[in-house]
Coordinates of C-alpha atoms in Angstrom, one line a residue:
X1 CA -144.1 108.9 100.9
X2 CA -143.4 109.8 104.5
X3 CA -140.1 110.2 106.2
X4 CA -138.8 107.6 108.5
X5 CA -140.1 107.4 112.1
X6 CA -137.6 107.9 115.2
X7 CA -138.7 104.1 115.7
X8 CA -138.1 102.9 112.4
X9 CA -134.6 104.6 112.3
X10 CA -134.0 102.8 115.7
X11 CA -135.3 99.5 114.5
X12 CA -133.1 99.9 111.4
X13 CA -130.0 100.7 113.2
X14 CA -130.5 97.6 115.7
X15 CA -130.8 95.1 113.0
X16 CA -127.4 96.6 111.2
X17 CA -125.9 96.2 114.8
X18 CA -127.4 92.5 115.2
X19 CA -126.0 91.9 111.7
X20 CA -122.5 93.1 112.0
X21 CA -121.9 91.2 115.4
X22 CA -123.5 87.9 113.9
X23 CA -120.6 88.4 111.1
X24 CA -118.1 88.8 113.8
X25 CA -117.1 92.3 112.7
X26 CA -116.3 95.5 114.1
X27 CA -117.9 99.1 113.2
X28 CA -114.1 100.1 112.1
X29 CA -113.7 96.7 109.6
X30 CA -117.6 97.6 107.9
X31 CA -116.4 101.5 107.7
X32 CA -113.5 100.3 106.0
X33 CA -115.3 98.1 103.6
X34 CA -117.9 100.9 102.9
X35 CA -115.1 103.6 102.6
X36 CA -116.7 105.9 104.7
X37 CA -115.5 107.5 108.1
X38 CA -116.1 105.4 111.6
X39 CA -118.1 108.3 113.1
X40 CA -120.1 108.5 110.0
X41 CA -120.8 104.5 110.1
X42 CA -121.5 104.6 114.2
X43 CA -123.9 107.4 113.9
X44 CA -126.4 105.0 111.6
X45 CA -126.1 102.2 114.1
X46 CA -126.7 104.7 117.3
X47 CA -129.8 105.8 115.4
X48 CA -128.5 109.4 114.6
X49 CA -128.6 109.2 111.1
X50 CA -131.6 107.6 108.8
X51 CA -129.3 106.1 105.9
X52 CA -131.1 106.6 102.6
X53 CA -132.0 103.5 100.5
X54 CA -128.4 103.8 98.7
X55 CA -126.6 104.0 102.1
X56 CA -128.9 100.9 103.2
X57 CA -128.2 99.3 100.0
X58 CA -124.3 99.2 100.7
X59 CA -124.6 98.2 104.0
X60 CA -126.6 95.3 103.2
X61 CA -123.5 94.4 100.6
X62 CA -121.0 94.9 103.2
X63 CA -122.7 92.7 105.7
X64 CA -123.3 90.0 102.6
X65 CA -127.0 90.2 103.8
X66 CA -129.8 91.1 101.5
X67 CA -131.3 94.1 102.0
X68 CA -134.7 93.1 103.6
X69 CA -132.7 91.6 106.5
X70 CA -131.9 95.5 107.3
X71 CA -135.2 97.3 106.6
X72 CA -137.3 94.3 108.1
X73 CA -139.6 94.6 104.8
X74 CA -139.5 90.8 104.3
X75 CA -138.3 89.2 107.6
X76 CA -136.4 86.2 107.4
X77 CA -138.4 83.0 108.2
X78 CA -138.1 82.1 111.5
X79 CA -136.8 78.4 110.6
X80 CA -134.8 77.0 107.7
X81 CA -136.2 73.6 105.8
X82 CA -134.3 70.5 106.0
X83 CA -134.7 69.6 102.4
X84 CA -133.2 66.5 101.5
X85 CA -130.4 63.7 102.4
X86 CA -127.1 64.4 100.7
X87 CA -124.5 61.4 100.2
X88 CA -121.6 62.0 102.4
X89 CA -120.2 58.5 100.0
X90 CA -120.7 57.0 97.0
X91 CA -123.9 56.9 94.5
X92 CA -126.4 57.6 97.4
X93 CA -129.2 60.1 96.0
X94 CA -131.6 62.3 97.3
X95 CA -135.0 64.1 96.0
X96 CA -135.4 67.7 96.4
X97 CA -138.7 68.2 98.3
X98 CA -139.5 72.0 98.1
X99 CA -136.2 73.3 96.7
X100 CA -134.8 76.1 97.1
X101 CA -137.3 77.7 99.2
X102 CA -140.2 75.7 99.9
X103 CA -141.3 73.2 102.6
X104 CA -138.6 70.5 103.6
X105 CA -139.0 67.2 105.2
X106 CA -138.7 69.0 108.7
X107 CA -137.5 72.4 110.2
X108 CA -134.8 73.7 112.1
X109 CA -134.7 77.3 113.9
X110 CA -132.9 79.7 112.0
X111 CA -129.3 80.5 113.2
X112 CA -128.7 84.1 113.5
X113 CA -126.1 84.3 111.3
X114 CA -127.8 82.8 108.4
X115 CA -129.4 85.3 106.4
X116 CA -130.2 83.7 103.7
X117 CA -133.7 83.4 103.1
X118 CA -133.8 80.8 100.4
X119 CA -130.9 78.8 102.1
X120 CA -131.9 75.3 103.5
X121 CA -130.5 72.6 105.4
X122 CA -129.2 69.2 104.1
X123 CA -128.5 66.2 106.4
X124 CA -125.7 64.2 105.8
X125 CA -125.6 60.4 105.1
X126 CA -122.7 58.4 105.2
X127 CA -119.0 58.3 106.2
X128 CA -117.3 60.1 103.5
X129 CA -116.4 63.3 105.4
X130 CA -115.7 61.9 108.7
X131 CA -114.4 63.4 110.8
X132 CA -115.3 67.1 109.3
X133 CA -119.3 65.8 109.1
X134 CA -121.0 62.9 110.6
X135 CA -123.9 60.7 109.4
X136 CA -126.9 62.5 110.3
X137 CA -125.1 65.8 110.8
X138 CA -127.3 69.0 109.4
X139 CA -125.3 71.6 107.3
X140 CA -126.3 74.4 105.7
X141 CA -125.8 76.4 102.7
X142 CA -126.2 79.9 101.3
X143 CA -127.9 79.7 97.8
X144 CA -126.0 82.9 97.1
X145 CA -122.6 82.0 97.6
X146 CA -120.8 79.4 95.2
X147 CA -118.1 77.6 96.4
X148 CA -114.4 78.2 95.5
X149 CA -111.6 75.7 95.7
X150 CA -111.3 74.0 98.9
X151 CA -114.8 75.2 100.3
X152 CA -117.0 72.3 101.6
X153 CA -120.3 72.6 99.7
X154 CA -123.6 70.7 98.5
X155 CA -123.3 69.7 94.8
X156 CA -126.3 68.6 92.7
X157 CA -125.0 67.2 89.0
X158 CA -127.2 66.8 86.0
X159 CA -127.4 63.1 86.4
X160 CA -129.5 63.6 89.8
X161 CA -126.8 62.8 92.2
X162 CA -125.7 65.2 95.1
X163 CA -123.1 65.6 97.7
X164 CA -121.7 66.9 100.4
X165 CA -118.2 67.2 99.7
X166 CA -114.9 69.6 99.5
X167 CA -115.2 71.5 96.3
X168 CA -112.0 71.8 93.9
X169 CA -111.5 73.0 90.4
X170 CA -108.1 71.6 88.9
X171 CA -107.4 71.0 85.3
X172 CA -110.3 71.9 83.8
X173 CA -112.4 69.5 85.8
X174 CA -114.6 69.7 89.1
X175 CA -113.2 67.4 92.0
X176 CA -115.8 66.6 95.0
X177 CA -113.1 65.2 97.5
X178 CA -114.1 63.6 100.5
X179 CA -112.5 63.7 104.1
X180 CA -112.1 60.6 104.7
X181 CA -109.1 58.6 102.7
X182 CA -111.0 55.6 102.0
X183 CA -113.1 57.5 99.5
X184 CA -111.4 58.4 96.1
X185 CA -112.8 61.7 94.9
X186 CA -115.6 62.2 92.3
X187 CA -114.3 63.9 88.8
X188 CA -116.9 65.6 86.6
X189 CA -116.9 68.2 83.9
X190 CA -117.8 71.6 85.0
X191 CA -120.9 71.3 82.8
X192 CA -122.0 68.3 84.5
X193 CA -122.6 70.6 87.8
X194 CA -126.3 71.3 88.1
X195 CA -125.7 73.8 91.6
X196 CA -123.0 73.9 93.7
X197 CA -123.3 76.0 97.2
X198 CA -121.0 76.9 99.7
X199 CA -121.7 75.8 103.3
X200 CA -122.0 78.4 106.0
X201 CA -123.0 76.8 108.9
X202 CA -123.3 73.1 110.5
X203 CA -124.9 71.6 113.5
X204 CA -122.8 71.1 116.5
X205 CA -122.5 66.9 117.1

């Protein structure tokens, strides 16, 4: 196997730099996460050092990004599928159309900071999340991130119902909370949750 060319090293360096900036991180912060000295990490971003596979894996983890986003071996799809409608009110269902990585109802350009190749968008329906999310607003989820209590998420239940809600765990149960005080929380048992993905991006209204 031949050694990476100078151009390949620079391409990797540019991808690392772009992802770090998209995360809003400084070189010092990434170095701290890696446990490396800042000068050594800076040399990688400048293309002066060709990182090993192990180093690339560590950097990808520090940037919360798939390895392929750094190597370019599997480029991110340029668009994100908006696969279904989710309920922002009680009892509204939607169907998966290609979930989690297939075609969708329509596509939106991929935000530069949205790095999950299997991520998807959901168009909110209803007013239970107003003013956080409006009816018709698109939110995007990272399928690698399970929400913790207090996170906003897209949640699918074994019953087939799916919601955009604030996710909370309390007393051994899962509460799907609305922002609009007119809507009571949906309370379910943990085994009733089919999936829960953290919302990491919302389209501006």
